[in-house]
Amino acid sequence: MQFAAFADQAATIEAEPADLEIITHVAILFEETESDADLERVARFVQGRVFPAWDSTKLDIGPRTCYEAIARAAGQNVSADDVETSVAERGDIGAVAASYEFGTQRGLGAFGGGAASSVDDLTVTDVYETLEAVASADGSGSHDTKVDLLFSLFNQCAPEEARYLARLVLSEMRIGVGEGTVRDAIASAFEVPADDVERALQVSNDYGDVAVVARTDGVAGLESLSLAVGRPVQAMLAQAGTAHDALEAWDLAAVEWKYDGARIQLHHDPDGETRIFSRNMEPVTDALPEVVEFAETISKPIILDGEVVAVDDAGDPLPFQAVLRRFRRKHDVAKTREAIEVRPKFFDCLHVDGEDLLETSLTERHARLERVLSRVDGGGEATSGQWLTDDPERIEAIDADALAAGHEGIMLKDPSSTYSPGRRGKRWLKRKPDVETLDCVVTGAEWGEGRRAKYFGTFLLSVRDGENYETIGKVATGITDEQLVELTELLEPHVRSESGKTIDLEPAVVFEVGYEEIQTSPTYSSGYALRFPRFIEVRSDSDDPDTLERVKRLSEQ
Amino acid sequence: MFKAIVSAATLTSALDSVSVLVDECKIHLEEEGLSIRAVDPANVGMVDLTLDAAAFESYEADGGLIGVDLSRLEDIAGMAESGQLIQLELDEETRKLHIQIDGLEYTLALIDPDSIRQEPDIPDLDLPARVVLEGKDVNRSVKAADMVSDHIALGVNDAEEFFYVNAEGDTDDVHLELTQDDLIDLQVGPAHSLFSLDYLKDMNKAIPGDTEVTLDLGEEFPIKLYFGFAEGQGQVTYMLAPRIQSD
């Protein structure tokens, strides 16, 4: 398939406001994609993905690298800074990429030399294979190789192709196609029930594969897909809620401690490998040797869901930042391990010894978890407790215990619920303590002054409103110098653009922020402002900031 | 079979002239010397290098092919002082390259040649103009153009018989003319092409200032740029595809 044909359909989809029509257009795109290899890629490309979610191959191209490649392809005297300035003005890398005239650099192929390459138009396969080469470039000189490869793609692009290539490269497709759209489009294109597609997506975590299986083997093919030890699935997520909500909905609630740690998914095969994934399905195995050592004593193939918590010498929990210091570490693991100890706390069990447990009840899964870990040294310590109760006072007491032990509070779960990967449903509720804090996503920053000039000093905070983020305030107080260094490191990979001292960030990091009061205000796009905001900590629920709706509710109290 | 002793300066020159374009390459170990051909990932610039057996202190090879990580090999070669000798020996069984510099022994893991990007074909170009000049003049031209632009135009005025360099920036321009007197040799012909300085700057890094460099040019055609090293027993040829002039 020509990349131009994909770009053309992407433009049709982007221009379509109605959800149902979007599904129809995506379904047509899938039907018209002839080869299976292309279908696999197209099913991911429409969501701005290049590789399957479970694959540890990540594109990981920073905006700056992309700007450099575009600048070079754009012709005479366009610099990466020029591209960045345009992105800051237009707010869309796609529109900026489409505004240049590419293709002025000729290749040696046109003169009968160079490596054999298609002089023809760019295909979906060309794009995929080149991005694969970009992802696999590492080591010294890899930055230049990445720019060279991206440049070669942009250089072959017409404006409309460039628009979607740039967005794909930066994983921000923004054509209104979400996971549900792709599910429904696969169902519609290949005439299979959406529920079967949904289940297949949950266990395989691979939109490309599911699209191909649906087309070639139909319902039977989809049913044959199952969990695989070593291939991560999306984590089930929780909403905010109260004990009252929980008991009203389910009569009986399963209560668990909520840890201030980082979510992990453990895949262990006694005859194969032990692998650990973050909640974004990034491999974190090498960073957590304690957990690997623990897992290696388990005698059955398993997939477990849990958290890692950092603890001090007395075994008391440390804040989430401490876990982060361990979590993303690639070097000096042993040294950091000495400084910060982590412990796993598992609360769910997705698979034991060839048996998928997604469809079984929460209480049954917890019983299986206890059984598996009871046979392991330290297994009791690594199993998170679960209490069933219909008594609000008992729930209060468990909450008080959790807080006294230094944890965040409690989770309330529906005892009969099945495990729904990637879903933020009402079956799991997280009860937050009633203090005046908000979880805000950081969407901007300003460079500091004086001795803090090398670090970000002020952070622009936003809350979620549907798919969008609306600003609500700036925080600069409550942050130590040491934390500023860490926060700068944490946020720098997410810089979209810079102009003067102001930095535009992609929404990726969530701060817990304390405040005195929420006021209505014309200063920020949310229509509200936080009075006396102060930084408390980086939140582990990195993709779950508070919503504008909650802000409204809090302001009315 | 491959076993050779070579001066650090010669090996370093050879590696540097390839590494400006690619990170990994295939090296052909022929009886009469070694050769490397590589093209950058965008298929815009290529290098063709040969180093005769005579450039080595001793050389034995029978036509093998190895794949190397250039920056690794450069780092190792960098451990030697320029007058020192480097001994290279291929272990056919383990597919590793044993490198000895004085008492230092280094075993370098090789890369599967099949995993390295395909070697380029050399375009058969009939370029009408030829400019022979000193490496330092190429360096000066590239440096001057780089001050104002990211593109450089190279051409020959066949009526008035001079070689010229043009670079146009957003505000400033650079123009340089070199006549027969300034050049080692000039064969006039219609020639004017625009190139990306990104590539030419990299290639320029590998050109020694005191070397005689030949540029073959045409109209909107690739440039062929070549020079010798290791007292003429090594030869580097670069080819770079042009950019289309927008106006």
Short mmCIF file of N, CA, C and O in Angstrom, two decimals, chain A residues 436-441 461-465 470-473 513 515 517-521 524-531 545-557:
data_model
loop_
_atom_site.label_atom_id
_atom_site.label_comp_id
_atom_site.label_asym_id
_atom_site.label_seq_id
_atom_site.Cartn_x
_atom_site.Cartn_y
_atom_site.Cartn_z
N GLU A 436 -6.99 18.58 50.85
CA GLU A 436 -7.17 19.49 49.72
C GLU A 436 -5.99 19.38 48.76
O GLU A 436 -5.08 20.21 48.77
N THR A 437 -5.98 18.33 47.96
CA THR A 437 -4.95 18.24 46.93
C THR A 437 -5.60 17.86 45.61
O THR A 437 -6.67 17.29 45.56
N LEU A 438 -4.91 18.23 44.54
CA LEU A 438 -5.36 17.89 43.19
C LEU A 438 -4.20 17.21 42.47
O LEU A 438 -3.06 17.56 42.70
N ASP A 439 -4.54 16.24 41.62
CA ASP A 439 -3.52 15.65 40.76
C ASP A 439 -3.57 16.40 39.43
O ASP A 439 -4.55 16.29 38.69
N CYS A 440 -2.52 17.18 39.14
CA CYS A 440 -2.50 17.99 37.92
C CYS A 440 -1.40 17.50 37.00
O CYS A 440 -0.32 17.13 37.46
N VAL A 441 -1.69 17.53 35.72
CA VAL A 441 -0.66 17.14 34.76
C VAL A 441 0.15 18.39 34.40
O VAL A 441 -0.38 19.49 34.32
N LEU A 461 0.29 23.89 35.43
CA LEU A 461 -0.54 22.73 35.80
C LEU A 461 -1.84 22.72 35.00
O LEU A 461 -2.42 23.76 34.74
N SER A 462 -2.28 21.52 34.65
CA SER A 462 -3.54 21.38 33.92
C SER A 462 -4.36 20.24 34.49
O SER A 462 -3.82 19.33 35.11
N VAL A 463 -5.66 20.29 34.23
CA VAL A 463 -6.53 19.16 34.56
C VAL A 463 -7.14 18.64 33.26
O VAL A 463 -7.13 19.33 32.24
N ARG A 464 -7.67 17.44 33.33
CA ARG A 464 -8.17 16.78 32.13
C ARG A 464 -9.62 17.19 31.89
O ARG A 464 -10.41 17.30 32.83
N ASP A 465 -9.96 17.44 30.62
CA ASP A 465 -11.35 17.68 30.26
C ASP A 465 -11.60 16.87 29.00
O ASP A 465 -11.31 17.32 27.90
N GLU A 470 -6.76 21.46 30.31
CA GLU A 470 -7.00 22.89 30.53
C GLU A 470 -6.14 23.34 31.70
O GLU A 470 -6.08 22.68 32.74
N THR A 471 -5.51 24.53 31.54
CA THR A 471 -4.59 25.01 32.58
C THR A 471 -5.38 25.51 33.79
O THR A 471 -6.51 26.00 33.68
N ILE A 472 -4.74 25.40 34.96
CA ILE A 472 -5.41 25.80 36.20
C ILE A 472 -4.49 26.56 37.16
O ILE A 472 -4.93 27.10 38.16
N GLY A 473 -3.20 26.61 36.84
CA GLY A 473 -2.31 27.35 37.74
C GLY A 473 -0.86 27.02 37.49
O GLY A 473 -0.53 26.21 36.62
N VAL A 513 -0.74 18.40 44.00
CA VAL A 513 -0.54 19.79 44.37
C VAL A 513 -1.52 20.16 45.48
O VAL A 513 -2.72 19.89 45.39
N TYR A 515 -3.40 23.13 47.91
CA TYR A 515 -3.86 24.49 47.66
C TYR A 515 -4.75 24.92 48.81
O TYR A 515 -5.21 24.10 49.60
N GLU A 517 -7.50 27.05 48.20
CA GLU A 517 -8.84 27.31 47.72
C GLU A 517 -8.86 27.24 46.19
O GLU A 517 -7.84 27.52 45.56
N ILE A 518 -10.00 26.89 45.61
CA ILE A 518 -10.14 26.97 44.15
C ILE A 518 -11.02 28.17 43.84
O ILE A 518 -12.13 28.28 44.37
N GLN A 519 -10.51 29.07 42.99
CA GLN A 519 -11.28 30.27 42.65
C GLN A 519 -11.59 30.27 41.16
O GLN A 519 -10.82 29.71 40.38
N THR A 520 -12.69 30.90 40.77
CA THR A 520 -12.89 31.08 39.34
C THR A 520 -11.93 32.17 38.88
O THR A 520 -11.62 33.09 39.63
N SER A 521 -11.42 32.01 37.65
CA SER A 521 -10.39 32.94 37.20
C SER A 521 -10.32 32.96 35.68
O SER A 521 -10.41 31.91 35.03
N TYR A 524 -6.63 31.34 33.51
CA TYR A 524 -6.32 30.01 32.99
C TYR A 524 -7.48 29.46 32.18
O TYR A 524 -8.64 29.80 32.41
N SER A 525 -7.15 28.54 31.24
CA SER A 525 -8.16 28.08 30.28
C SER A 525 -9.25 27.24 30.94
O SER A 525 -10.33 27.09 30.39
N SER A 526 -9.00 26.67 32.13
CA SER A 526 -10.03 25.89 32.81
C SER A 526 -11.13 26.80 33.37
O SER A 526 -12.21 26.33 33.70
N GLY A 527 -10.80 28.11 33.51
CA GLY A 527 -11.77 29.02 34.13
C GLY A 527 -11.62 29.05 35.65
O GLY A 527 -12.35 29.74 36.34
N TYR A 528 -10.66 28.25 36.17
CA TYR A 528 -10.41 28.22 37.60
C TYR A 528 -8.93 28.46 37.87
O TYR A 528 -8.09 28.30 36.96
N ALA A 529 -8.62 28.84 39.11
CA ALA A 529 -7.22 28.95 39.50
C ALA A 529 -7.05 28.42 40.92
O ALA A 529 -7.97 28.51 41.74
N LEU A 530 -5.87 27.84 41.19
CA LEU A 530 -5.57 27.35 42.53
C LEU A 530 -4.96 28.51 43.33
O LEU A 530 -4.05 29.18 42.84
N ARG A 531 -5.46 28.71 44.55
CA ARG A 531 -4.88 29.74 45.40
C ARG A 531 -3.78 29.11 46.23
O ARG A 531 -3.97 28.06 46.83
N PRO A 545 -4.73 12.34 35.75
CA PRO A 545 -4.88 13.57 36.50
C PRO A 545 -6.35 13.79 36.85
O PRO A 545 -7.24 13.16 36.29
N ASP A 546 -6.61 14.71 37.78
CA ASP A 546 -8.00 15.04 38.11
C ASP A 546 -8.66 15.71 36.92
O ASP A 546 -8.01 16.26 36.04
N THR A 547 -10.00 15.66 36.94
CA THR A 547 -10.76 16.21 35.81
C THR A 547 -11.29 17.60 36.15
O THR A 547 -11.41 17.96 37.31
N LEU A 548 -11.63 18.33 35.10
CA LEU A 548 -12.23 19.65 35.26
C LEU A 548 -13.54 19.54 36.04
O LEU A 548 -13.89 20.39 36.86
N GLU A 549 -14.24 18.42 35.82
CA GLU A 549 -15.50 18.17 36.51
C GLU A 549 -15.29 18.13 38.02
O GLU A 549 -16.05 18.72 38.80
N ARG A 550 -14.23 17.44 38.46
CA ARG A 550 -13.95 17.36 39.90
C ARG A 550 -13.60 18.74 40.45
O ARG A 550 -14.00 19.11 41.55
N VAL A 551 -12.83 19.52 39.62
CA VAL A 551 -12.45 20.86 40.05
C VAL A 551 -13.70 21.70 40.28
O VAL A 551 -13.83 22.39 41.29
N LYS A 552 -14.65 21.59 39.36
CA LYS A 552 -15.92 22.33 39.49
C LYS A 552 -16.61 21.97 40.79
O LYS A 552 -17.06 22.82 41.54
N ARG A 553 -16.65 20.64 41.05
CA ARG A 553 -17.34 20.14 42.23
C ARG A 553 -16.65 20.67 43.50
O ARG A 553 -17.28 21.14 44.42
N LEU A 554 -15.31 20.58 43.50
CA LEU A 554 -14.56 21.04 44.68
C LEU A 554 -14.75 22.53 44.91
O LEU A 554 -14.83 22.98 46.05
N SER A 555 -14.83 23.29 43.82
CA SER A 555 -14.95 24.74 43.97
C SER A 555 -16.31 25.14 44.53
O SER A 555 -16.48 26.19 45.12
N GLU A 556 -17.29 24.24 44.35
CA GLU A 556 -18.63 24.55 44.85
C GLU A 556 -18.81 24.17 46.31
O GLU A 556 -19.80 24.54 46.93
N GLN A 557 -17.87 23.40 46.85
CA GLN A 557 -18.02 22.93 48.24
C GLN A 557 -17.80 24.07 49.24
O GLN A 557 -16.95 24.91 49.03
#
